[in-house]
mmCIF file of C-alpha atoms in Angstrom:
data_model
loop_
_atom_site.group_PDB
_atom_site.id
_atom_site.type_symbol
_atom_site.label_atom_id
_atom_site.label_comp_id
_atom_site.label_asym_id
_atom_site.label_seq_id
_atom_site.Cartn_x
_atom_site.Cartn_y
_atom_site.Cartn_z
ATOM 1 C CA MET Z 1 0.025 46.351 5.069
ATOM 2 C CA LYS Z 2 -2.791 44.314 6.652
ATOM 3 C CA ILE Z 3 -2.335 40.698 5.599
ATOM 4 C CA ASN Z 4 -5.483 38.528 4.833
ATOM 5 C CA TRP Z 5 -4.008 35.396 6.343
ATOM 6 C CA LYS Z 6 -6.994 33.322 5.354
ATOM 7 C CA LYS Z 7 -6.366 34.048 1.684
ATOM 8 C CA ASN Z 8 -2.717 33.058 2.173
ATOM 9 C CA LEU Z 9 -3.763 29.897 3.887
ATOM 10 C CA TYR Z 10 -5.796 28.990 0.869
ATOM 11 C CA ILE Z 11 -3.128 29.932 -1.674
ATOM 12 C CA THR Z 12 -0.526 28.108 0.378
ATOM 13 C CA TRP Z 13 -2.865 25.245 0.660
ATOM 14 C CA ILE Z 14 -2.685 24.790 -3.097
ATOM 15 C CA GLY Z 15 1.063 25.133 -3.144
ATOM 16 C CA CYS Z 16 1.602 22.607 -0.391
ATOM 17 C CA PHE Z 17 -0.893 20.221 -2.150
ATOM 18 C CA LEU Z 18 1.188 20.542 -5.594
ATOM 19 C CA THR Z 19 4.417 20.235 -3.671
ATOM 20 C CA GLY Z 20 3.316 17.213 -1.501
ATOM 21 C CA ALA Z 21 1.827 15.459 -4.610
ATOM 22 C CA SER Z 22 4.805 16.222 -6.907
ATOM 23 C CA ILE Z 23 7.237 14.675 -4.224
ATOM 24 C CA SER Z 24 5.183 11.499 -3.560
ATOM 25 C CA LEU Z 25 3.957 11.237 -7.084
ATOM 26 C CA VAL Z 26 7.102 9.338 -8.160
ATOM 27 C CA MET Z 27 7.338 7.081 -5.040
ATOM 28 C CA PRO Z 28 5.522 4.047 -6.287
ATOM 29 C CA PHE Z 29 7.722 3.503 -9.180
ATOM 30 C CA ILE Z 30 11.102 4.497 -7.825
ATOM 31 C CA PRO Z 31 11.940 0.748 -7.389
ATOM 32 C CA ILE Z 32 10.849 -0.038 -10.975
ATOM 33 C CA TYR Z 33 12.666 3.068 -12.325
ATOM 34 C CA VAL Z 34 15.839 1.853 -10.428
ATOM 35 C CA GLU Z 35 15.263 -1.456 -12.005
ATOM 36 C CA GLN Z 36 14.946 0.073 -15.377
ATOM 37 C CA LEU Z 37 18.072 2.210 -15.135
ATOM 38 C CA GLY Z 38 20.071 -1.110 -14.914
ATOM 39 C CA ALA Z 39 20.519 -1.751 -11.128
ATOM 40 C CA PRO Z 40 21.343 -5.370 -10.218
ATOM 41 C CA LYS Z 41 18.258 -7.176 -9.114
ATOM 42 C CA ASN Z 42 19.785 -7.889 -5.713
ATOM 43 C CA LYS Z 43 20.421 -4.123 -5.020
ATOM 44 C CA ILE Z 44 17.011 -2.869 -6.103
ATOM 45 C CA GLU Z 45 15.726 -2.463 -2.667
ATOM 46 C CA LEU Z 46 18.867 -0.925 -1.384
ATOM 47 C CA TYR Z 47 19.021 1.765 -4.387
ATOM 48 C CA SER Z 48 15.359 2.410 -3.873
ATOM 49 C CA GLY Z 49 16.043 3.190 -0.110
ATOM 50 C CA LEU Z 50 18.888 5.405 -1.062
ATOM 51 C CA ALA Z 51 17.040 7.265 -3.733
ATOM 52 C CA ILE Z 52 14.321 8.193 -1.207
ATOM 53 C CA SER Z 53 16.728 8.875 1.688
ATOM 54 C CA LEU Z 54 19.190 11.025 0.002
ATOM 55 C CA THR Z 55 16.645 13.701 -0.658
ATOM 56 C CA ALA Z 56 15.563 13.699 2.897
ATOM 57 C CA LEU Z 57 19.241 13.710 4.177
ATOM 58 C CA SER Z 58 20.292 16.681 2.104
ATOM 59 C CA ALA Z 59 17.033 18.622 3.011
ATOM 60 C CA GLY Z 60 17.769 17.886 6.828
ATOM 61 C CA ILE Z 61 21.312 19.067 6.593
ATOM 62 C CA VAL Z 62 20.464 22.448 5.051
ATOM 63 C CA ALA Z 63 17.113 22.991 6.812
ATOM 64 C CA PRO Z 64 18.664 25.137 9.547
ATOM 65 C CA ILE Z 65 20.248 27.258 7.054
ATOM 66 C CA TRP Z 66 17.075 27.993 5.159
ATOM 67 C CA GLY Z 67 15.260 28.550 8.551
ATOM 68 C CA LYS Z 68 17.531 31.133 9.732
ATOM 69 C CA LEU Z 69 17.394 32.996 6.319
ATOM 70 C CA ALA Z 70 13.597 32.779 6.385
ATOM 71 C CA ASP Z 71 13.619 34.515 9.874
ATOM 72 C CA GLN Z 72 16.025 37.125 8.422
ATOM 73 C CA LYS Z 73 14.755 37.537 4.799
ATOM 74 C CA GLY Z 74 11.156 36.415 4.894
ATOM 75 C CA ARG Z 75 9.300 33.212 4.440
ATOM 76 C CA LYS Z 76 7.801 33.885 1.019
ATOM 77 C CA MET Z 77 11.344 34.277 -0.377
ATOM 78 C CA MET Z 78 12.175 30.911 0.886
ATOM 79 C CA MET Z 79 9.038 29.354 -0.538
ATOM 80 C CA ILE Z 80 9.836 30.784 -4.106
ATOM 81 C CA ARG Z 81 13.299 29.390 -3.853
ATOM 82 C CA ALA Z 82 12.209 25.921 -3.008
ATOM 83 C CA ALA Z 83 9.522 25.655 -5.502
ATOM 84 C CA SER Z 84 11.481 26.937 -8.543
ATOM 85 C CA GLY Z 85 14.655 24.854 -7.558
ATOM 86 C CA MET Z 86 12.821 21.751 -7.313
ATOM 87 C CA THR Z 87 10.993 22.595 -10.594
ATOM 88 C CA ILE Z 88 14.559 22.088 -12.144
ATOM 89 C CA THR Z 89 15.812 19.216 -10.254
ATOM 90 C CA MET Z 90 12.608 17.191 -10.622
ATOM 91 C CA GLY Z 91 12.401 17.634 -14.366
ATOM 92 C CA ALA Z 92 16.071 16.542 -14.732
ATOM 93 C CA LEU Z 93 15.145 13.132 -13.418
ATOM 94 C CA ALA Z 94 13.605 12.340 -16.726
ATOM 95 C CA PHE Z 95 16.963 12.450 -18.386
ATOM 96 C CA VAL Z 96 19.194 10.617 -16.140
ATOM 97 C CA PRO Z 97 21.044 7.821 -17.797
ATOM 98 C CA ASN Z 98 21.792 5.545 -14.794
ATOM 99 C CA VAL Z 99 21.243 5.068 -11.050
ATOM 100 C CA PHE Z 100 24.284 7.211 -10.231
ATOM 101 C CA TYR Z 101 22.780 10.436 -11.684
ATOM 102 C CA LEU Z 102 19.203 9.517 -10.297
ATOM 103 C CA LEU Z 103 20.812 9.546 -6.900
ATOM 104 C CA VAL Z 104 22.690 12.971 -7.503
ATOM 105 C CA PHE Z 105 19.600 14.693 -8.516
ATOM 106 C CA ARG Z 106 17.636 13.244 -5.794
ATOM 107 C CA LEU Z 107 20.159 14.706 -3.462
ATOM 108 C CA LEU Z 108 20.002 18.150 -5.040
ATOM 109 C CA ASN Z 109 16.274 17.978 -4.918
ATOM 110 C CA GLY Z 110 16.431 17.888 -1.245
ATOM 111 C CA VAL Z 111 19.125 20.676 -0.913
ATOM 112 C CA LEU Z 112 16.599 22.976 -2.654
ATOM 113 C CA ALA Z 113 13.433 21.796 -1.010
ATOM 114 C CA GLY Z 114 11.605 23.400 1.891
ATOM 115 C CA TYR Z 115 8.266 24.849 0.468
ATOM 116 C CA ILE Z 116 5.928 23.194 3.018
ATOM 117 C CA PRO Z 117 7.817 23.980 6.130
ATOM 118 C CA ASN Z 118 8.283 27.556 5.182
ATOM 119 C CA ALA Z 119 4.531 27.870 4.360
ATOM 120 C CA THR Z 120 3.738 26.370 7.649
ATOM 121 C CA ALA Z 121 6.030 28.809 9.485
ATOM 122 C CA MET Z 122 4.525 31.889 7.488
ATOM 123 C CA ILE Z 123 0.965 30.860 8.272
ATOM 124 C CA SER Z 124 1.939 30.169 11.986
ATOM 125 C CA SER Z 125 3.349 33.799 12.157
ATOM 126 C CA GLN Z 126 0.187 35.225 10.758
ATOM 127 C CA VAL Z 127 -2.703 33.349 12.272
ATOM 128 C CA PRO Z 128 -4.280 34.162 15.717
ATOM 129 C CA ARG Z 129 -2.772 31.643 18.033
ATOM 130 C CA GLU Z 130 -6.329 30.534 19.234
ATOM 131 C CA LYS Z 131 -6.995 29.445 15.676
ATOM 132 C CA SER Z 132 -3.643 27.967 14.901
ATOM 133 C CA GLY Z 133 -4.772 24.390 15.382
ATOM 134 C CA TRP Z 134 -7.465 24.723 12.705
ATOM 135 C CA ALA Z 135 -5.344 26.704 10.387
ATOM 136 C CA LEU Z 136 -2.303 24.436 10.596
ATOM 137 C CA GLY Z 137 -4.539 21.414 10.414
ATOM 138 C CA THR Z 138 -6.235 22.769 7.235
ATOM 139 C CA LEU Z 139 -2.896 23.649 5.723
ATOM 140 C CA ALA Z 140 -1.467 20.274 6.581
ATOM 141 C CA THR Z 141 -4.234 18.786 4.561
ATOM 142 C CA GLY Z 142 -2.662 20.169 1.408
ATOM 143 C CA GLY Z 143 0.680 18.557 1.926
ATOM 144 C CA VAL Z 144 -0.759 15.496 3.460
ATOM 145 C CA ALA Z 145 -3.492 14.949 0.828
ATOM 146 C CA GLY Z 146 -0.994 15.725 -1.984
ATOM 147 C CA SER Z 147 1.608 13.379 -0.607
ATOM 148 C CA LEU Z 148 -0.911 10.544 -0.260
ATOM 149 C CA ILE Z 149 -3.000 11.222 -3.489
ATOM 150 C CA GLY Z 150 0.279 11.738 -5.418
ATOM 151 C CA PRO Z 151 0.975 7.933 -5.761
ATOM 152 C CA LEU Z 152 -2.480 7.608 -7.474
ATOM 153 C CA MET Z 153 -1.772 10.292 -9.751
ATOM 154 C CA GLY Z 154 1.750 8.837 -10.314
ATOM 155 C CA GLY Z 155 0.260 5.143 -11.051
ATOM 156 C CA VAL Z 156 -2.203 6.654 -13.489
ATOM 157 C CA LEU Z 157 0.304 8.873 -15.202
ATOM 158 C CA ALA Z 158 3.033 6.146 -15.409
ATOM 159 C CA GLU Z 159 0.542 3.625 -16.965
ATOM 160 C CA ALA Z 160 -0.507 6.304 -19.475
ATOM 161 C CA PHE Z 161 2.738 8.278 -20.419
ATOM 162 C CA GLY Z 162 5.674 6.293 -18.962
ATOM 163 C CA ILE Z 163 7.725 6.773 -15.940
ATOM 164 C CA LYS Z 164 10.139 9.406 -17.573
ATOM 165 C CA ASN Z 165 7.261 11.722 -18.646
ATOM 166 C CA VAL Z 166 5.876 11.701 -15.132
ATOM 167 C CA PHE Z 167 8.921 13.583 -13.961
ATOM 168 C CA LEU Z 168 8.230 16.278 -16.490
ATOM 169 C CA ILE Z 169 4.582 16.515 -15.491
ATOM 170 C CA THR Z 170 5.782 16.768 -11.842
ATOM 171 C CA SER Z 171 8.067 19.549 -12.857
ATOM 172 C CA ALA Z 172 5.267 21.506 -14.451
ATOM 173 C CA MET Z 173 3.304 21.205 -11.148
ATOM 174 C CA LEU Z 174 6.059 22.755 -9.273
ATOM 175 C CA LEU Z 175 6.437 25.617 -11.715
ATOM 176 C CA LEU Z 176 2.764 26.317 -11.228
ATOM 177 C CA THR Z 177 3.515 26.305 -7.527
ATOM 178 C CA THR Z 178 6.191 28.898 -8.041
ATOM 179 C CA ILE Z 179 3.996 31.167 -10.113
ATOM 180 C CA LEU Z 180 1.056 30.958 -7.517
ATOM 181 C CA THR Z 181 3.547 31.884 -4.635
ATOM 182 C CA ILE Z 182 5.116 34.863 -6.555
ATOM 183 C CA PHE Z 183 1.801 36.581 -7.573
ATOM 184 C CA PHE Z 184 -0.797 35.575 -4.896
ATOM 185 C CA VAL Z 185 1.017 34.973 -1.454
ATOM 186 C CA LYS Z 186 1.366 38.085 0.471
ATOM 187 C CA GLU Z 187 3.937 38.775 3.468
ATOM 188 C CA ASP Z 188 4.418 41.900 5.267
ATOM 189 C CA PHE Z 189 7.984 41.214 6.402
ATOM 190 C CA LEU Z 190 10.710 43.746 7.332
ATOM 191 C CA PRO Z 191 14.207 42.098 6.651
ATOM 192 C CA VAL Z 192 16.263 41.806 9.808
ATOM 193 C CA GLN Z 193 19.937 42.774 9.754
ATOM 194 C CA LYS Z 194 22.112 39.893 10.902
ATOM 195 C CA GLU Z 195 23.454 41.539 13.823
ATOM 196 C CA ASN Z 196 19.975 42.388 15.140
ATOM 197 C CA MET Z 197 18.690 38.834 14.941
ATOM 198 C CA ILE Z 198 17.661 37.180 18.313
ATOM 199 C CA ASP Z 199 19.958 34.356 19.101
ATOM 200 C CA THR Z 200 18.562 30.888 18.712
ATOM 201 C CA LYS Z 201 19.355 30.100 22.333
ATOM 202 C CA GLU Z 202 17.297 33.197 23.459
ATOM 203 C CA ILE Z 203 14.359 31.852 21.510
ATOM 204 C CA PHE Z 204 14.191 28.688 23.373
ATOM 205 C CA LYS Z 205 14.658 30.531 26.767
ATOM 206 C CA ARG Z 206 11.665 32.556 25.913
ATOM 207 C CA MET Z 207 9.562 29.282 25.547
ATOM 208 C CA SER Z 208 7.389 28.248 28.703
ATOM 209 C CA ARG Z 209 8.542 24.519 28.104
ATOM 210 C CA PRO Z 210 11.588 24.303 25.813
ATOM 211 C CA GLY Z 211 12.130 20.696 26.908
ATOM 212 C CA MET Z 212 8.820 19.578 25.531
ATOM 213 C CA ILE Z 213 9.626 21.113 22.209
ATOM 214 C CA LEU Z 214 12.949 19.250 21.953
ATOM 215 C CA GLY Z 215 11.010 16.196 22.851
ATOM 216 C CA LEU Z 216 8.605 16.849 20.016
ATOM 217 C CA PHE Z 217 11.557 16.923 17.668
ATOM 218 C CA VAL Z 218 12.401 13.361 18.779
ATOM 219 C CA THR Z 219 8.586 12.476 18.344
ATOM 220 C CA THR Z 220 8.659 13.857 14.822
ATOM 221 C CA MET Z 221 11.828 11.994 13.777
ATOM 222 C CA ILE Z 222 10.334 8.450 15.121
ATOM 223 C CA LEU Z 223 6.973 9.326 13.523
ATOM 224 C CA GLN Z 224 8.676 9.827 10.060
ATOM 225 C CA VAL Z 225 10.738 6.702 10.373
ATOM 226 C CA SER Z 226 7.575 4.792 10.978
ATOM 227 C CA ILE Z 227 5.777 6.310 8.018
ATOM 228 C CA THR Z 228 8.604 6.074 5.481
ATOM 229 C CA SER Z 229 9.897 2.489 6.454
ATOM 230 C CA ILE Z 230 7.204 1.225 4.202
ATOM 231 C CA SER Z 231 7.876 3.337 1.208
ATOM 232 C CA PRO Z 232 10.615 1.126 -0.549
ATOM 233 C CA ILE Z 233 8.565 -2.175 -0.197
ATOM 234 C CA LEU Z 234 4.931 -1.069 -0.475
ATOM 235 C CA THR Z 235 4.771 -1.359 -4.341
ATOM 236 C CA LEU Z 236 6.491 -4.785 -4.132
ATOM 237 C CA TYR Z 237 4.304 -6.043 -1.245
ATOM 238 C CA ILE Z 238 1.360 -5.216 -3.366
ATOM 239 C CA ARG Z 239 2.746 -7.061 -6.372
ATOM 240 C CA GLU Z 240 3.332 -10.016 -3.941
ATOM 241 C CA LEU Z 241 -0.204 -9.929 -2.632
ATOM 242 C CA SER Z 242 -1.838 -9.478 -5.919
ATOM 243 C CA GLY Z 243 0.146 -12.354 -7.619
ATOM 244 C CA LYS Z 244 0.590 -10.429 -10.715
ATOM 245 C CA SER Z 245 2.811 -7.712 -12.267
ATOM 246 C CA ASN Z 246 0.206 -6.106 -14.605
ATOM 247 C CA GLY Z 247 -1.546 -2.930 -13.151
ATOM 248 C CA THR Z 248 0.630 -3.066 -10.031
ATOM 249 C CA LEU Z 249 1.569 0.807 -10.332
ATOM 250 C CA LEU Z 250 -2.220 1.700 -10.565
ATOM 251 C CA ILE Z 251 -3.102 -0.662 -7.728
ATOM 252 C CA SER Z 252 -0.415 0.755 -5.509
ATOM 253 C CA GLY Z 253 -1.217 4.184 -6.255
ATOM 254 C CA ILE Z 254 -4.967 3.581 -5.135
ATOM 255 C CA ILE Z 255 -3.872 1.863 -1.966
ATOM 256 C CA VAL Z 256 -1.328 4.522 -0.971
ATOM 257 C CA SER Z 257 -3.721 7.312 -1.890
ATOM 258 C CA CYS Z 258 -6.740 6.141 0.003
ATOM 259 C CA ALA Z 259 -5.095 7.192 3.145
ATOM 260 C CA GLY Z 260 -5.088 10.800 1.786
ATOM 261 C CA ILE Z 261 -8.809 10.878 1.559
ATOM 262 C CA SER Z 262 -9.378 10.038 5.363
ATOM 263 C CA ALA Z 263 -6.506 12.383 6.165
ATOM 264 C CA PHE Z 264 -8.041 15.168 4.245
ATOM 265 C CA ILE Z 265 -11.275 14.839 6.084
ATOM 266 C CA SER Z 266 -9.631 14.526 9.682
ATOM 267 C CA ALA Z 267 -6.882 17.122 9.771
ATOM 268 C CA PRO Z 268 -8.942 20.189 10.054
ATOM 269 C CA ILE Z 269 -11.599 18.672 12.276
ATOM 270 C CA LEU Z 270 -9.019 17.271 14.709
ATOM 271 C CA GLY Z 271 -7.093 20.682 14.626
ATOM 272 C CA ARG Z 272 -10.262 22.441 15.770
ATOM 273 C CA ILE Z 273 -10.874 19.925 18.339
ATOM 274 C CA GLY Z 274 -7.179 20.160 19.380
ATOM 275 C CA ASP Z 275 -7.590 23.952 19.936
ATOM 276 C CA LYS Z 276 -10.272 23.146 22.418
ATOM 277 C CA ILE Z 277 -9.030 20.063 24.235
ATOM 278 C CA GLY Z 278 -5.286 20.169 23.628
ATOM 279 C CA ASN Z 279 -3.253 19.121 20.751
ATOM 280 C CA GLU Z 280 -1.229 16.794 23.091
ATOM 281 C CA ARG Z 281 -4.237 14.652 23.382
ATOM 282 C CA ILE Z 282 -4.974 14.575 19.667
ATOM 283 C CA LEU Z 283 -1.320 13.564 18.964
ATOM 284 C CA LEU Z 284 -1.474 10.622 21.487
ATOM 285 C CA GLY Z 285 -4.679 9.484 20.262
ATOM 286 C CA GLY Z 286 -3.535 9.475 16.637
ATOM 287 C CA LEU Z 287 -0.409 7.563 17.525
ATOM 288 C CA VAL Z 288 -2.672 4.737 19.241
ATOM 289 C CA VAL Z 289 -4.949 4.583 16.096
ATOM 290 C CA SER Z 290 -1.980 4.339 13.798
ATOM 291 C CA LEU Z 291 -0.640 1.439 15.846
ATOM 292 C CA LEU Z 292 -4.031 -0.452 15.630
ATOM 293 C CA CYS Z 293 -3.747 -0.139 11.790
ATOM 294 C CA LEU Z 294 -0.249 -0.782 11.122
ATOM 295 C CA PHE Z 295 0.331 -3.916 12.967
ATOM 296 C CA PRO Z 296 -2.534 -5.949 11.153
ATOM 297 C CA MET Z 297 -0.936 -4.879 7.683
ATOM 298 C CA ALA Z 298 1.719 -7.631 8.231
ATOM 299 C CA PHE Z 299 -1.033 -10.303 8.244
ATOM 300 C CA VAL Z 300 -3.152 -9.245 5.428
ATOM 301 C CA GLN Z 301 -4.060 -11.766 2.718
ATOM 302 C CA SER Z 302 -5.291 -9.301 -0.063
ATOM 303 C CA THR Z 303 -4.694 -5.940 -1.523
ATOM 304 C CA PHE Z 304 -8.314 -5.008 -0.515
ATOM 305 C CA GLN Z 305 -7.511 -5.797 3.121
ATOM 306 C CA LEU Z 306 -4.468 -3.614 2.862
ATOM 307 C CA GLY Z 307 -6.296 -0.772 1.335
ATOM 308 C CA VAL Z 308 -8.918 -0.777 4.116
ATOM 309 C CA LEU Z 309 -6.164 -0.601 6.802
ATOM 310 C CA ARG Z 310 -4.464 2.247 4.783
ATOM 311 C CA PHE Z 311 -7.638 4.130 4.630
ATOM 312 C CA LEU Z 312 -8.201 3.965 8.512
ATOM 313 C CA LEU Z 313 -4.514 4.788 8.975
ATOM 314 C CA GLY Z 314 -5.314 8.115 7.169
ATOM 315 C CA PHE Z 315 -7.646 9.397 9.980
ATOM 316 C CA SER Z 316 -4.519 9.190 12.396
ATOM 317 C CA THR Z 317 -2.190 10.565 9.900
ATOM 318 C CA GLY Z 318 -4.467 13.618 9.867
ATOM 319 C CA ALA Z 319 -3.832 14.250 13.657
ATOM 320 C CA LEU Z 320 -0.002 13.674 13.922
ATOM 321 C CA MET Z 321 2.131 16.220 12.179
ATOM 322 C CA PRO Z 322 -0.629 19.020 12.354
ATOM 323 C CA SER Z 323 -0.814 18.542 16.108
ATOM 324 C CA ILE Z 324 2.936 18.887 16.399
ATOM 325 C CA ASN Z 325 3.081 21.749 14.268
ATOM 326 C CA SER Z 326 0.344 23.585 16.324
ATOM 327 C CA ILE Z 327 2.089 22.759 19.695
ATOM 328 C CA ILE Z 328 5.291 24.338 18.361
ATOM 329 C CA SER Z 329 3.325 27.388 16.965
ATOM 330 C CA LYS Z 330 1.668 28.261 20.209
ATOM 331 C CA ARG Z 331 4.870 27.965 22.267
ATOM 332 C CA THR Z 332 7.373 29.715 19.962
ATOM 333 C CA PRO Z 333 8.060 33.341 19.750
ATOM 334 C CA ARG Z 334 7.034 34.771 16.384
ATOM 335 C CA GLU Z 335 10.486 36.218 15.575
ATOM 336 C CA GLY Z 336 12.266 32.834 15.741
ATOM 337 C CA ILE Z 337 9.432 30.565 14.455
ATOM 338 C CA SER Z 338 11.177 29.656 11.135
ATOM 339 C CA ARG Z 339 14.237 28.563 12.914
ATOM 340 C CA VAL Z 340 12.261 26.366 15.375
ATOM 341 C CA PHE Z 341 10.221 24.764 12.458
ATOM 342 C CA SER Z 342 13.548 24.280 10.678
ATOM 343 C CA PHE Z 343 14.794 22.089 13.479
ATOM 344 C CA ASN Z 344 11.654 20.088 13.418
ATOM 345 C CA GLN Z 345 12.027 19.731 9.560
ATOM 346 C CA MET Z 346 15.463 18.567 10.164
ATOM 347 C CA ALA Z 347 14.090 15.875 12.462
ATOM 348 C CA THR Z 348 11.350 15.106 9.865
ATOM 349 C CA ASN Z 349 14.134 14.682 7.177
ATOM 350 C CA PHE Z 350 16.462 12.711 9.378
ATOM 351 C CA GLY Z 351 13.500 10.252 10.157
ATOM 352 C CA GLN Z 352 12.668 9.975 6.316
ATOM 353 C CA VAL Z 353 16.494 9.131 5.917
ATOM 354 C CA LEU Z 354 16.478 6.457 8.411
ATOM 355 C CA GLY Z 355 12.902 5.065 7.576
ATOM 356 C CA PRO Z 356 13.324 3.724 3.977
ATOM 357 C CA LEU Z 357 16.998 2.438 4.983
ATOM 358 C CA ILE Z 358 15.403 0.491 7.994
ATOM 359 C CA GLY Z 359 12.410 -0.683 5.802
ATOM 360 C CA SER Z 360 14.545 -1.999 3.034
ATOM 361 C CA SER Z 361 16.919 -3.657 5.339
ATOM 362 C CA ILE Z 362 14.388 -5.512 7.253
ATOM 363 C CA ALA Z 363 12.689 -6.447 3.729
ATOM 364 C CA SER Z 364 16.053 -7.798 2.635
ATOM 365 C CA TYR Z 365 16.685 -10.060 5.520
ATOM 366 C CA SER Z 366 13.235 -10.954 6.961
ATOM 367 C CA GLY Z 367 10.702 -10.300 4.229
ATOM 368 C CA TYR Z 368 8.119 -7.624 3.513
ATOM 369 C CA ARG Z 369 5.787 -8.537 6.337
ATOM 370 C CA PHE Z 370 8.235 -7.938 9.113
ATOM 371 C CA VAL Z 371 8.493 -4.287 7.920
ATOM 372 C CA PHE Z 372 5.044 -3.683 9.348
ATOM 373 C CA ILE Z 373 5.954 -5.412 12.559
ATOM 374 C CA GLY Z 374 9.017 -3.359 12.997
ATOM 375 C CA THR Z 375 7.154 -0.150 12.282
ATOM 376 C CA ALA Z 376 4.473 -1.002 14.778
ATOM 377 C CA CYS Z 377 7.204 -1.326 17.416
ATOM 378 C CA LEU Z 378 8.408 2.057 16.570
ATOM 379 C CA VAL Z 379 4.985 3.594 17.018
ATOM 380 C CA VAL Z 380 4.807 1.876 20.562
ATOM 381 C CA LEU Z 381 8.084 3.458 21.438
ATOM 382 C CA ASN Z 382 6.810 6.935 20.296
ATOM 383 C CA ILE Z 383 3.503 6.508 22.332
ATOM 384 C CA ILE Z 384 5.734 5.942 25.421
ATOM 385 C CA LEU Z 385 7.890 8.911 24.771
ATOM 386 C CA SER Z 386 5.096 11.230 23.906
ATOM 387 C CA THR Z 387 3.169 10.077 27.145
ATOM 388 C CA ILE Z 388 6.362 10.885 29.199
ATOM 389 C CA ASN Z 389 6.825 14.287 27.365
ATOM 390 C CA PHE Z 390 3.150 15.386 27.949
ATOM 391 C CA ARG Z 391 2.651 13.909 31.282
ATOM 392 C CA GLY Z 392 2.795 16.964 33.476
ATOM 393 C CA LEU Z 393 0.710 18.890 30.871
ATOM 394 C CA LEU Z 394 -1.873 16.228 30.697
ATOM 395 C CA GLN Z 395 -2.275 15.995 34.355
ATOM 396 C CA ASN Z 396 -2.802 19.791 34.570
ATOM 397 C CA LYS Z 397 -5.478 19.620 32.089
ATOM 398 C CA LYS Z 398 -7.336 16.947 33.978
ATOM 399 C CA SER Z 399 -7.238 18.812 37.270
#
């Protein structure tokens, strides 16, 4: 059966957008929901960080298991499993009676997650390699735009319908993703017997530069730490800047989501450019731009200034994970691509675990503004590590 990978790309783009939006849609009001559920005032930042981190922690632990099953049973099956499972766990959040059950279902949400990495692995296995930068950059706009526009949707919906009903709406979005994947995504995959699967060590041996791929996992983890460290405090920082409590959810959603617009524009363009000049160059450039945007956020005096910097930050966001995914795709044997992507997903999730905890800890002891300074320092570290990781390759390209 001949697969129309472009059709799959467009359908999975919708699925990634809805999944990304559904996950991030609840982020702006997690601290406020924790407060409503009766958490002590001096523990709100801590429980907010845990509520975000537990999902990523459980997803990271099980990612290699789902990756191995995807290489054995097929990526479409794993996409359906993830979307349908999250439909249930996300909807259940509307009915939790206290913070303890909120944390339990956030953990289960992570265990059953994995739609976007499996969609990435499937498209990567189908697209011609010379077009992988554009294809994966385009696919990434779905998840990135969804995750960054989601808070705006969440802010509007929370103001209109209340926080609890937002979880039910989110569950409906995930159900739509499940239906689209079942009926419209096509995969010509022949299940592999367990004894016939290529060993993971052999997959890495077949790569031209396995050490660089391992380095990319570290880059991914630090990148996610720097992105998510801001999550627990951003809504509270906006409330502090605006000097009022009314409309904070809506303002927060707008400021977070404006980065999604610029990321949506930049990701496919930078992916296409990366196919020509090297995704390594695009990745390094994106890290430098993100540093130039993050550091000044510690010194803004208004929500407008913060929104402008968030918008500019989105252009670099469109360059980062798509570039990493494209490099992995071009250097990984197709028969093991889900496993390699699952390791990168594990690095992503562990970074998402550490980020909110680091951010909330800094905020508790030093204040909100120091979170942005600490995040900028992490980006500097990532620039140094990535430069070392790509040094030989970049020199070869220059010569």
